[in-house]
CSV table of C-alpha atoms and ligand atoms in Angstrom, one decimal:
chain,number,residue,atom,x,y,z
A,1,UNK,CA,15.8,33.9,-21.3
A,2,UNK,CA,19.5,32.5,-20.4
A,3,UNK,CA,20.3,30.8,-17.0
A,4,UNK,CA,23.8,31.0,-14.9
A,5,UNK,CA,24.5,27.6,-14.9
A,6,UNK,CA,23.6,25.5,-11.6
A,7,UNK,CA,26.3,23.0,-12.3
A,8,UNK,CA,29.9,22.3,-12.8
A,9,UNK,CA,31.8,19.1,-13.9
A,10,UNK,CA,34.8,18.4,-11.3
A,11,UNK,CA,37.0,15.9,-13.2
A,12,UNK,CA,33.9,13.6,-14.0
A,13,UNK,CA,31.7,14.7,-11.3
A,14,UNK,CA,28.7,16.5,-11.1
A,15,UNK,CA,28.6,19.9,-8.6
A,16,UNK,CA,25.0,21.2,-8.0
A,17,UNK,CA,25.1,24.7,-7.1
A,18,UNK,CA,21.7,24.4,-5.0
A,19,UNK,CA,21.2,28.3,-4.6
A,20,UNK,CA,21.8,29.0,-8.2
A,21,UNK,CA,19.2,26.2,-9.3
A,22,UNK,CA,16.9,27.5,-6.2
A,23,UNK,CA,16.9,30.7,-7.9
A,24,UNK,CA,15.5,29.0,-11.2
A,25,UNK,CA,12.7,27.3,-9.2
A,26,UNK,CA,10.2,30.4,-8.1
A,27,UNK,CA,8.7,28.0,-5.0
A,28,UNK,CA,11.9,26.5,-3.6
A,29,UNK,CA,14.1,28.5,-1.2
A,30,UNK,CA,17.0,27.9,1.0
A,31,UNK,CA,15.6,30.1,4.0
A,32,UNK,CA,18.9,30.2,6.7
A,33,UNK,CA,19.8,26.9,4.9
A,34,UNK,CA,16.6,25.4,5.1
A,35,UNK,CA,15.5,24.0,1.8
A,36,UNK,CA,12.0,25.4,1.9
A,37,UNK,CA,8.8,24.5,-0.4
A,38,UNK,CA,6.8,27.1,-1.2
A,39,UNK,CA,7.6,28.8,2.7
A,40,UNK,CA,7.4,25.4,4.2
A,41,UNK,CA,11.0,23.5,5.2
A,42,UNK,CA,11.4,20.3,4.2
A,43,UNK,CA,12.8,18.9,7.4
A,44,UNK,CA,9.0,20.0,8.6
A,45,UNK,CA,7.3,17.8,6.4
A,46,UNK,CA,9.6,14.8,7.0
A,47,UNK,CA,9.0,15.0,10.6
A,48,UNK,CA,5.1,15.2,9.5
A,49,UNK,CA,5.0,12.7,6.8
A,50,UNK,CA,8.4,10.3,6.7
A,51,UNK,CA,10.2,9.4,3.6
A,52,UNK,CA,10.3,9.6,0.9
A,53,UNK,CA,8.0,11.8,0.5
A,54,UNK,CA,6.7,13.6,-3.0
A,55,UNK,CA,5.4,17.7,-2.3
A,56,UNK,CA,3.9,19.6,-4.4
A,57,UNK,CA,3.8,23.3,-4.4
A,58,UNK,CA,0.2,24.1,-5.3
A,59,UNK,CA,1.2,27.5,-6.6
A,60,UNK,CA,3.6,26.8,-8.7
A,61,UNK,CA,1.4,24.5,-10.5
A,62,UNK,CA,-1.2,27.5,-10.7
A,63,UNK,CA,1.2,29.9,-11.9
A,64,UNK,CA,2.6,27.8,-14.5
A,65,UNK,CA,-1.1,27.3,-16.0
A,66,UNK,CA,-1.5,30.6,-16.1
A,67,UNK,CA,1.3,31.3,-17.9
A,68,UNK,CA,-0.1,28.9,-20.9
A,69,UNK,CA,-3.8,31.0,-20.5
A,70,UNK,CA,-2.0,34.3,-20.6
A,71,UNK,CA,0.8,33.2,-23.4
A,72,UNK,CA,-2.5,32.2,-25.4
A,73,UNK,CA,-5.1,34.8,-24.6
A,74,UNK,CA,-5.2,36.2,-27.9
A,75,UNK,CA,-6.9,32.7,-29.4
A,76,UNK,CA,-9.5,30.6,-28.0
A,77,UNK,CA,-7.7,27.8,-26.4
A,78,UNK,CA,-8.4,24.9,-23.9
A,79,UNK,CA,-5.0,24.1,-21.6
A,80,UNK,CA,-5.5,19.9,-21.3
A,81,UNK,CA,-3.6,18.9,-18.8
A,82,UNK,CA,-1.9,15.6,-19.4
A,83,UNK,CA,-2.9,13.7,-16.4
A,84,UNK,CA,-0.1,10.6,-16.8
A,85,UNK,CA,2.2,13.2,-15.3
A,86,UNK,CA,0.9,13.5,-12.1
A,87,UNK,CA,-2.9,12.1,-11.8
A,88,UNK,CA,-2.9,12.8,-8.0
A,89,UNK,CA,-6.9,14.1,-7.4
A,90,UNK,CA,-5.4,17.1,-5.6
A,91,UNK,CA,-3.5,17.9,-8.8
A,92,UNK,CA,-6.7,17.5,-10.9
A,93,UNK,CA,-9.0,19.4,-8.8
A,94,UNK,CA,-6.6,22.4,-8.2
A,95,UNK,CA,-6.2,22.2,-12.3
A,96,UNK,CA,-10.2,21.5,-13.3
A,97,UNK,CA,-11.0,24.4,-10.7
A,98,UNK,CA,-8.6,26.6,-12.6
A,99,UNK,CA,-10.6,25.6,-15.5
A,100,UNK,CA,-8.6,23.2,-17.5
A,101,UNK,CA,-9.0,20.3,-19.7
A,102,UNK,CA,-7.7,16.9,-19.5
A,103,UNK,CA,-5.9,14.9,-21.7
A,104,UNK,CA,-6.1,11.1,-20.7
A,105,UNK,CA,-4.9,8.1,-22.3
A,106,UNK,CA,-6.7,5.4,-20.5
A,107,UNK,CA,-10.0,4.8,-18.5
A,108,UNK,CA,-8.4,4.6,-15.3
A,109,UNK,CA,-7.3,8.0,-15.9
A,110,UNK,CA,-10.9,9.4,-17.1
A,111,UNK,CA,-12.6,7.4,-14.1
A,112,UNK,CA,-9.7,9.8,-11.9
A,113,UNK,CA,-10.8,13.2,-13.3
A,114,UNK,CA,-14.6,11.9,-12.9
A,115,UNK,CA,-13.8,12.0,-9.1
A,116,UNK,CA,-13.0,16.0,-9.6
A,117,UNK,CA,-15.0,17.2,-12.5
A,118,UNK,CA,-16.9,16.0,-15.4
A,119,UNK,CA,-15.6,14.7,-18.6
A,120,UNK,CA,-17.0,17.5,-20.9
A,121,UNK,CA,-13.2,19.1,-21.3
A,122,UNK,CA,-11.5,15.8,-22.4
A,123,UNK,CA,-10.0,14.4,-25.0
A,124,UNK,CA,-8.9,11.0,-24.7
A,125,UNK,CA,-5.3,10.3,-26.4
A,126,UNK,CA,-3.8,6.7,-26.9
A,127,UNK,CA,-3.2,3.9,-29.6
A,128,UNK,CA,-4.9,1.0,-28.1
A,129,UNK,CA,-8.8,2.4,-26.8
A,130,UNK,CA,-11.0,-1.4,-26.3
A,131,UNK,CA,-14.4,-1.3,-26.7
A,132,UNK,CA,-15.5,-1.3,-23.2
A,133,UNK,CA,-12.5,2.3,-23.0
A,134,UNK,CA,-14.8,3.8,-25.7
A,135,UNK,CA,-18.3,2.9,-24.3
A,136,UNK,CA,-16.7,4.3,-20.3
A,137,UNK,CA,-16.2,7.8,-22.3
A,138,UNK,CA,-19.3,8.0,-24.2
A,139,UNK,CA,-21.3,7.5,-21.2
A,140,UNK,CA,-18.9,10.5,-20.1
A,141,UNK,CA,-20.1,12.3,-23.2
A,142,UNK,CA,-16.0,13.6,-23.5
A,143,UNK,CA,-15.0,16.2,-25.9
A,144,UNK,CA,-13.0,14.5,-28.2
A,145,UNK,CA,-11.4,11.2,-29.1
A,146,UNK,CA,-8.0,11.4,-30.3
A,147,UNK,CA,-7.8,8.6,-32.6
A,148,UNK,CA,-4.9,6.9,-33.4
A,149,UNK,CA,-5.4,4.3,-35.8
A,150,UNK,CA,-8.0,3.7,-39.1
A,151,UNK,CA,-9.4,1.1,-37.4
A,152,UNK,CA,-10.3,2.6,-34.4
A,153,UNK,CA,-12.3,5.2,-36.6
A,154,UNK,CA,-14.7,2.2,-37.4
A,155,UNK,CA,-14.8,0.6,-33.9
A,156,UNK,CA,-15.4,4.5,-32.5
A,157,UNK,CA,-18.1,4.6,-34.5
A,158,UNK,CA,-20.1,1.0,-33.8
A,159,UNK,CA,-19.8,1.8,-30.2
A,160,UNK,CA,-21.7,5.0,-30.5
A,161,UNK,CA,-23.5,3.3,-32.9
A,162,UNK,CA,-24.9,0.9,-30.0
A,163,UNK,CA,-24.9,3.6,-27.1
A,164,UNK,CA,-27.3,5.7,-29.6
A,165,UNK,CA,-24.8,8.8,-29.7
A,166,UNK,CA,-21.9,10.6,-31.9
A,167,UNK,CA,-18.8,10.6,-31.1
A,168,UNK,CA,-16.8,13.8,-31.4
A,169,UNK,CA,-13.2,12.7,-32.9
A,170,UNK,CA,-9.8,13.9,-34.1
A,171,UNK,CA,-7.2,12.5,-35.8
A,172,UNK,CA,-4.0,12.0,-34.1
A,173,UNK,CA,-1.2,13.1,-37.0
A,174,UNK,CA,2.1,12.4,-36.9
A,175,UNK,CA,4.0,15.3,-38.5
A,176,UNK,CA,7.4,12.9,-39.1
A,177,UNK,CA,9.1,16.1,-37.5
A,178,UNK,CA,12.0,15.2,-35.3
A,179,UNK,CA,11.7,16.3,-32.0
A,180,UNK,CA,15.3,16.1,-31.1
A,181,UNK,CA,15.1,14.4,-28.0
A,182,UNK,CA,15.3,11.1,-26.3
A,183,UNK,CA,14.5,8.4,-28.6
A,184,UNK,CA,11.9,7.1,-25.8
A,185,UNK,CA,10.3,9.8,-25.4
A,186,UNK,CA,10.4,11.3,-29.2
A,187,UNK,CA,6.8,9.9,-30.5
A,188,UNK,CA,5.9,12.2,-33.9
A,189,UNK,CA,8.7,10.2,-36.3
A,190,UNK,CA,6.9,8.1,-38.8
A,191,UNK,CA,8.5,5.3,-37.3
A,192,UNK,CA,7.2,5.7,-34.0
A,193,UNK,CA,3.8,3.2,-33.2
A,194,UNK,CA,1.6,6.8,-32.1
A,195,UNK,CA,-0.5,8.4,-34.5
A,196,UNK,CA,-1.9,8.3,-38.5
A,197,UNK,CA,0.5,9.0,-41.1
A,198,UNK,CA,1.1,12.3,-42.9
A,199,UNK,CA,0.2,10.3,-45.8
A,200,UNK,CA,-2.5,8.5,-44.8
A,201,UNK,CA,-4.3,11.7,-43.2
A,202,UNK,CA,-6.6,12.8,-46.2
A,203,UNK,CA,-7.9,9.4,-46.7
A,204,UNK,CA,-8.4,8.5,-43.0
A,205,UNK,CA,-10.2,11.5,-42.6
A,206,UNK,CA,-12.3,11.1,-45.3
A,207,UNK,CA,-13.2,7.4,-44.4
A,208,UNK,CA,-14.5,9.3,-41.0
A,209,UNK,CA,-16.7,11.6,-42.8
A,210,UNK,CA,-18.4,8.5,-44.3
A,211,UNK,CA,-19.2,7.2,-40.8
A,212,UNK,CA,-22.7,8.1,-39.4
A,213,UNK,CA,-22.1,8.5,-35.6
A,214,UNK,CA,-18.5,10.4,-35.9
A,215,UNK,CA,-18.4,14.2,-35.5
A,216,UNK,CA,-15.3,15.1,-36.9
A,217,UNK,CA,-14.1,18.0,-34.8
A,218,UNK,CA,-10.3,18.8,-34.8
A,219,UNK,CA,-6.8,17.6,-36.1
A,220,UNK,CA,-4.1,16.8,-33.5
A,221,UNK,CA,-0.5,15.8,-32.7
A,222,UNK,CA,2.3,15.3,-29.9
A,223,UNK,CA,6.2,14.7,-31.5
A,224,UNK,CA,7.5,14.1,-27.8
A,225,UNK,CA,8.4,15.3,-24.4
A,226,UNK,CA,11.4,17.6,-23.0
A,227,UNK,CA,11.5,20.0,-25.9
A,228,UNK,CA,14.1,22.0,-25.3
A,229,UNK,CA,13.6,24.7,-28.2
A,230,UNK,CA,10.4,25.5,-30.2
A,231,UNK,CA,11.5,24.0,-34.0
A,232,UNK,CA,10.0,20.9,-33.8
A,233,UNK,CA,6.7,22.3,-32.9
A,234,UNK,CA,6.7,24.6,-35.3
A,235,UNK,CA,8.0,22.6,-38.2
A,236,UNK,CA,5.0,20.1,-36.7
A,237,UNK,CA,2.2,23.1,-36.8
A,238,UNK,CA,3.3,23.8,-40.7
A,239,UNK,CA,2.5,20.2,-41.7
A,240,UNK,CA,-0.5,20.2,-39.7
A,241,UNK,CA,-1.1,23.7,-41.5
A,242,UNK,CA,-1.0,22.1,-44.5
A,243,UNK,CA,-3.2,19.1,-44.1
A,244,UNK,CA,-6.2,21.4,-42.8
A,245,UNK,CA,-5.9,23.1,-46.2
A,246,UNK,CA,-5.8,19.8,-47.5
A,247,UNK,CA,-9.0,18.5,-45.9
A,248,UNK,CA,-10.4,22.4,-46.9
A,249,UNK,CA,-9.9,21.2,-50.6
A,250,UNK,CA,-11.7,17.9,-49.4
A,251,UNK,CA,-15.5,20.1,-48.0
A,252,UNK,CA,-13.7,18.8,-44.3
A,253,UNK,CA,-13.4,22.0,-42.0
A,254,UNK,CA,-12.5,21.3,-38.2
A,255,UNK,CA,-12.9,23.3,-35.1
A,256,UNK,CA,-10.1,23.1,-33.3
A,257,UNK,CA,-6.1,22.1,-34.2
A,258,UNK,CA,-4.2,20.5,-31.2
A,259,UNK,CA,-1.0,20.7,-30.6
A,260,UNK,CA,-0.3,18.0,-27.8
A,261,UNK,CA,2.3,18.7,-25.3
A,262,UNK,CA,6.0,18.3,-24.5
A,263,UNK,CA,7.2,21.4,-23.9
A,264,UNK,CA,10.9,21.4,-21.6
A,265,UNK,CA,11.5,22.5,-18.8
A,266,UNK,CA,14.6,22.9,-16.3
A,267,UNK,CA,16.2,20.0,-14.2
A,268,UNK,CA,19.8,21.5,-14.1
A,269,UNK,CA,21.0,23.8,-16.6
A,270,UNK,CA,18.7,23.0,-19.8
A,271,UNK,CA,17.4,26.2,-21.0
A,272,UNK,CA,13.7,25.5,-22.6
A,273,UNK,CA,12.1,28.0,-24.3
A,274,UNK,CA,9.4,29.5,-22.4
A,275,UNK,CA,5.4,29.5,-22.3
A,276,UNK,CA,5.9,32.8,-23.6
A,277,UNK,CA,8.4,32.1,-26.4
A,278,UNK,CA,6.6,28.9,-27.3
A,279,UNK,CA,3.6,30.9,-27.6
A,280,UNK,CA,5.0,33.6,-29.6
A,281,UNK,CA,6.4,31.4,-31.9
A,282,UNK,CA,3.1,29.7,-32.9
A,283,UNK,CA,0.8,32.6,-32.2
A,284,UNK,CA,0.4,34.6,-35.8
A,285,UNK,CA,-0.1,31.3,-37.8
A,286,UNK,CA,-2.9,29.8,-35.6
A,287,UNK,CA,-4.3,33.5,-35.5
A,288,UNK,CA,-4.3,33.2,-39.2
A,289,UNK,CA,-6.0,29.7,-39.3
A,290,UNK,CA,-9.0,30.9,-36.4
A,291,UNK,CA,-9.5,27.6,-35.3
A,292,UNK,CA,-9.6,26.7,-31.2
A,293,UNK,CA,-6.6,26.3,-30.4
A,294,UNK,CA,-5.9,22.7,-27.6
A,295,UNK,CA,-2.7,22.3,-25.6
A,296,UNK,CA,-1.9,19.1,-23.6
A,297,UNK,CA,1.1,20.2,-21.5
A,298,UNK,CA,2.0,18.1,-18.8
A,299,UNK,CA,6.0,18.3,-17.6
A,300,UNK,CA,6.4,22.2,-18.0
A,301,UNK,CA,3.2,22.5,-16.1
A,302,UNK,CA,4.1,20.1,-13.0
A,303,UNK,CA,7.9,19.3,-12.9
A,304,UNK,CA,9.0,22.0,-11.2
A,305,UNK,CA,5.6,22.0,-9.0
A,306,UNK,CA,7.4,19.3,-7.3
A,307,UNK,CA,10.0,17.2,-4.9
A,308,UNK,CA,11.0,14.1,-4.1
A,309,UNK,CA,12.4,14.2,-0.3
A,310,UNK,CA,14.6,11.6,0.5
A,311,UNK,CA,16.5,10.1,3.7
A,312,UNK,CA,20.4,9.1,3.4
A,313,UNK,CA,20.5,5.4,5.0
A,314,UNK,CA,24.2,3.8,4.5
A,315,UNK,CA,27.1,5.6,3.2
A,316,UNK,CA,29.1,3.0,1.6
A,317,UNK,CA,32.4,4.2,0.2
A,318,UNK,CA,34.3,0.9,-1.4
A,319,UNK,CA,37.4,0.9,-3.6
A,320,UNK,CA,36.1,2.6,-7.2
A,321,UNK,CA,33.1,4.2,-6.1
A,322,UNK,CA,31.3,6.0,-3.0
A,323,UNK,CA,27.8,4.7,-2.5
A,324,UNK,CA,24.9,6.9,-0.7
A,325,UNK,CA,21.9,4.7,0.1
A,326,UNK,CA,18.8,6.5,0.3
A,327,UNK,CA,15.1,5.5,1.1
A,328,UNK,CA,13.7,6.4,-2.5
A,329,UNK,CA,15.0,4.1,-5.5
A,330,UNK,CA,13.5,3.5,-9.0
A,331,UNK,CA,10.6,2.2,-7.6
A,332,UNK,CA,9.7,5.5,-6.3
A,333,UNK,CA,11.2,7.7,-9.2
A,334,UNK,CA,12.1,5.9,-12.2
A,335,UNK,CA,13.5,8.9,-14.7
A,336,UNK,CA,17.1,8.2,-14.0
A,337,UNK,CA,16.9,4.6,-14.5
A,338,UNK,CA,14.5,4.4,-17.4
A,339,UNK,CA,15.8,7.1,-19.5
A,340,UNK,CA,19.0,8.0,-18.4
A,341,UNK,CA,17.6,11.0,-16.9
A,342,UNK,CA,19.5,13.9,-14.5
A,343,UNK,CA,18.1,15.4,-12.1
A,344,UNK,CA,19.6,17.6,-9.5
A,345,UNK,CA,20.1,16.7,-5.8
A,346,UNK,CA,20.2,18.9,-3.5
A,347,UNK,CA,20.5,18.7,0.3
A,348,UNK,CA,17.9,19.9,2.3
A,349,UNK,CA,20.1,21.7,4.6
A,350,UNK,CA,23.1,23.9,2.8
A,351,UNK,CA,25.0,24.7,6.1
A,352,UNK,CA,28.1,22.4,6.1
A,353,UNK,CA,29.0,21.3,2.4
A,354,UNK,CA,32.5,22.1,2.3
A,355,UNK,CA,33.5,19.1,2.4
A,356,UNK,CA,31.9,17.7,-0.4
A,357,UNK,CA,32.8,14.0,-1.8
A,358,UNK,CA,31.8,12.4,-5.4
A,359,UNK,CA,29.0,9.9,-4.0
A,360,UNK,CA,26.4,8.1,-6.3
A,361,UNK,CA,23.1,8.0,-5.0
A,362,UNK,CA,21.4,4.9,-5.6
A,363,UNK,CA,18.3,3.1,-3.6
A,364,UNK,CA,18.6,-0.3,-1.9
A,365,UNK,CA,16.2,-2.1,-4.9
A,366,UNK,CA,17.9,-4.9,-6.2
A,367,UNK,CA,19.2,-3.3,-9.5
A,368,UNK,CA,22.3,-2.1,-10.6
A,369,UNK,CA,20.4,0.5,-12.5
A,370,UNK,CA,18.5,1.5,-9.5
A,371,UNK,CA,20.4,5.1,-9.4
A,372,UNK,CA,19.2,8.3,-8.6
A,373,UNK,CA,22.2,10.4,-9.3
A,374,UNK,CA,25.5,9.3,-10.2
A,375,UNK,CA,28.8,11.1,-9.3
A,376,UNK,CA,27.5,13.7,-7.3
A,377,UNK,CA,29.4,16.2,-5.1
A,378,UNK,CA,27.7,16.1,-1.5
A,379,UNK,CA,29.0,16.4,1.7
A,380,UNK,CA,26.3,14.0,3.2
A,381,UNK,CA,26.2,12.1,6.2
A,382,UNK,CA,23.6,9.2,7.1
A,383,UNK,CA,20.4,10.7,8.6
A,384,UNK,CA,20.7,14.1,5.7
A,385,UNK,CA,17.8,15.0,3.8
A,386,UNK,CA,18.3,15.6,0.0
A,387,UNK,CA,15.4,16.4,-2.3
A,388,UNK,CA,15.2,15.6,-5.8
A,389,UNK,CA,13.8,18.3,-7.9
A,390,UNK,CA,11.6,18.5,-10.8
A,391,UNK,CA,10.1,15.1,-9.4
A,392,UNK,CA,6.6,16.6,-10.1
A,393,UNK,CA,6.1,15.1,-13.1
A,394,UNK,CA,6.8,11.6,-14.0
A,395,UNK,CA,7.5,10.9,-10.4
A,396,UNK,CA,4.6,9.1,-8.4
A,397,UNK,CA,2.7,8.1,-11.6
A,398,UNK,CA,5.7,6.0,-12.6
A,399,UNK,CA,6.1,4.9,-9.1
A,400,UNK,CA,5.5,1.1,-8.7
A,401,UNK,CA,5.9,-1.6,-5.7
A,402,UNK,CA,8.8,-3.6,-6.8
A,403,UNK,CA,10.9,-5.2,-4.7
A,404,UNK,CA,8.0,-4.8,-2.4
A,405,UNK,CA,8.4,-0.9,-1.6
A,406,UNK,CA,5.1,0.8,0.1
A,407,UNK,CA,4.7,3.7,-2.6
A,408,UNK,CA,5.4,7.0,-0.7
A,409,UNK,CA,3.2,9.8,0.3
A,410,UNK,CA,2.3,12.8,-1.8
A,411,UNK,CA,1.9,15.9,-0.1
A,412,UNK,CA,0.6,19.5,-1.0
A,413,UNK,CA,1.5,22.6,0.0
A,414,UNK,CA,-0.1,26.1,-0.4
A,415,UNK,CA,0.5,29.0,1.0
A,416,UNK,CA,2.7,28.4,4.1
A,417,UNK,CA,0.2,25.2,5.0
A,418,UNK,CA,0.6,21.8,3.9
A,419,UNK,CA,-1.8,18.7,3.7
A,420,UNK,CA,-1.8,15.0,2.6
A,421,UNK,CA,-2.9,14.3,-0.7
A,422,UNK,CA,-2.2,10.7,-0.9
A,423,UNK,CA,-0.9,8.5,2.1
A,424,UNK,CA,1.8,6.3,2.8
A,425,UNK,CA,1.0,3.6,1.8
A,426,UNK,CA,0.8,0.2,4.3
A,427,UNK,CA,2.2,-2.7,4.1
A,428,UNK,CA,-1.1,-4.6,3.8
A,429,UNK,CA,-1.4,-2.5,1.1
A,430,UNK,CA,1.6,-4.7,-1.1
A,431,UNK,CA,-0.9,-7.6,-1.0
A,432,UNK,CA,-4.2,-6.3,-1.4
A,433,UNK,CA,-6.2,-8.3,-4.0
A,434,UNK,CA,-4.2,-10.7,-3.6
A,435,UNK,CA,-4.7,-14.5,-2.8
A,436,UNK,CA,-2.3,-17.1,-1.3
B,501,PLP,C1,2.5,12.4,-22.6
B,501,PLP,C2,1.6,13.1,-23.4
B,501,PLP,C3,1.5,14.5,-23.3
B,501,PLP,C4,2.2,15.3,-22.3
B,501,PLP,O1,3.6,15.5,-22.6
B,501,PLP,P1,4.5,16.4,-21.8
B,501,PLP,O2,5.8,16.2,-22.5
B,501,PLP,O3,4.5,15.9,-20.4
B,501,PLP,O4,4.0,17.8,-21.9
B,501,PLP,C5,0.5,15.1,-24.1
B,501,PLP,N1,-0.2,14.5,-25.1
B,501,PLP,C6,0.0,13.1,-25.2
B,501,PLP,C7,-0.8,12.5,-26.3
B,501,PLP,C8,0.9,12.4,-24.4
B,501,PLP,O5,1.0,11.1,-24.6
């Protein structure tokens, strides 16, 4: 699949064509220059909710699921959803009633999908599980532990050990594949702190076979996020390949390979393989190998689910640069300052931009990398909406309360009718737990 592109450089600023990327985005319209979510307009749910404001089309976030189930439907499989992209319950329960999986790397995010479902599709990803982590999903009698570290295979094991049950497990792999994208968010290179060695696989697995309460169920990985193109997942699946013929050789036979997530997707004019292509690519080998296969997708199944709706406060032209204050900042959406991210901007009314100027949106946190967008052509005025695309993953998960900000609402839409999923929240709220 090839996009038109959706932007043009202008000397060194950035022109979003905002019907162009629209047209990339199934669930966001201009509708008589409206920016509309999923048949709602975004001015609507300003009036309703304030800014800034994350919505989510529930839809979208449907159709892109099924898009993995049907891209895989030739192999068992089990879509687990990453839930540090967007944990919001709304988000779980629209996913676990779709019948997905979850992929969580903490209790905090188990305890979440507990509220919606019950932990019997999870597997539980991350390098540093405590104790008292491991006993919270035993007593959830999860799927699978995803384990990261030798030692972890021993302490896995005396927890069960003292809770009286086994412990399903996999071992986390890293394939030393290079994922080709940003370094902080590459994880599968043998110098990254995720994951068991290529190397050390054989041996760790076998030390797991030796343990009495470990069921040793599958093999698994994740090189990184924002994969643009399908190499690295395939150069990861033929090491992985290779290492269950290994563990074959060794009397060890798994039920189920997982491939973690990280699959692109679209901000501007990045052209990620699809669900379909991505599918395609791995399809005949894990056909060939007949085990379940496990997904943890998070980005390409929520990113473009969602926006980030945002209120122009003080335009502030000055000598080198134009300034356009808006009420979200890196507290609320930290992708731009973190890693360098773009991500469009659009206004949420296309009538008058023909007078565009080259404006860096930034929020009022006290940070000079508190910037949203930099160089942007606008025509804005104070009082505009703009909405930040692709904000649905990433987005509120990452928000935090610096600088004292109230984190902002999070709002679902589906099918014409929209609903709070998470309020505003109060000031009362910045202090809570707290004690002067
Ligand atoms: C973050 C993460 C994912 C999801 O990655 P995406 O790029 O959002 O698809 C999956 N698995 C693990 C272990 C992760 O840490």
């Amino acid at each position: 699949m090839t996009f038109s592109p959706a932007s043009r450089m202008i000397d060194d600023a950035l022109l979003i064509d905002a019907d162009v990327l629209t047209q990339a985005l199934p669930y966001i319209d201009y509708q008589n220059h409206h920016l509309t979510i999923d048949g709602v307009p975004a001015d609507e749910l300003c009036q309703t909710y304030g800014t800034p404001l994350y919505v989510y089309s529930k839809r979208a976030l449907l159709d892109k699921y099924a898009e993995y189930c049907h891209g895989f439907a030739n192999i068992n499989h089990r879509i687990c959803y990453a839930v540090k992209t967007n944990s919001n319950l709304a988000v779980l329960k629209t996913l676990a009633q779709a019948g997905a999986g979850f992929d969580i790397v903490s209790k905090g995010e188990l305890a979440r999908v507990l509220q919606v479902t019950d932990g019997k599709k999870v597997v539980y990803s991350g390098v540093g599980k405590t104790k008292e982590d491991i006993a919270f999903a035993l007593e959830a009698d999860i799927d699978c532990f995803n384990v990261e570290a030798i030692s972890e295979l021993d302490l896995i094991n005396q927890v069960a050990q003292e809770l009286g049950k086994t412990a399903r497990i996999s071992l986390r792999i890293n394939p030393d594949v290079d994922a080709k994208t940003h370094p902080y968010i590459s994880t599968g290179m043998k110098d990254n702190k995720f994951g068991i060695s290529h190397e050390q696989a054989v041996a760790s697995y076998l030390h797991a076979s030796s343990l009495p309460n470990l069921h040793i169920k599958g093999i698994d990985c994740h090189i990184g996020s924002q994969l643009l193109d399908t190499q690295g997942f395939s150069d990861a699946l033929d090491k992985i390949i290779e290492l269950i013929d290994a563990l074959k050789a060794h009397g060890i036979t798994l039920e189920h390979i997982d491939l973690g997530g990280g699959l692109g997707v679209r901000y501007i004019d990045e052209n990620p393989a699809s669900i379909a292509e991505y599918a395609q690519t791995l399809l005949p080998r894990l056909q060939a190998l007949g085990l379940t296969l496990y997904l943890e997708p998070g980005r390409s199944l929520v990113a473009n689910s969602g926006v980030l709706l945002t209120r122009v406060d003080v335009l502030k032209p000055t000598e080198f640069k134009n300034f356009a204050v808006v009420d979200a900042s890196m507290s609320e959406l930290i992708r731009p300052a973190l890693y360098e991210a773009v991500m469009a901007i659009i206004p949420a009314n296309n009538e008058h931009q023909d007078n565009p100027k080259v404006w860096d949106i930034v929020g009022s946190v006290c940070e000079s990398s508190d910037v949203l967008g930099k160089n942007r052509l606008l025509d804005i005025k104070v009082g505009d909406t703009l909405a930040i695309t692709g904000a649905g993953a990433y987005g509120f998960t990452m928000a935090s309360n610096y600088n004292s900000r109230p984190r902002p609402a999070e709002v679902m839409v589906d099918d014409g009718k929209h609903r709070l999923i998470r309020q505003r929240e109060t000031l009362d709220d910045l202090w809570k737990g707290e004690f002067a």
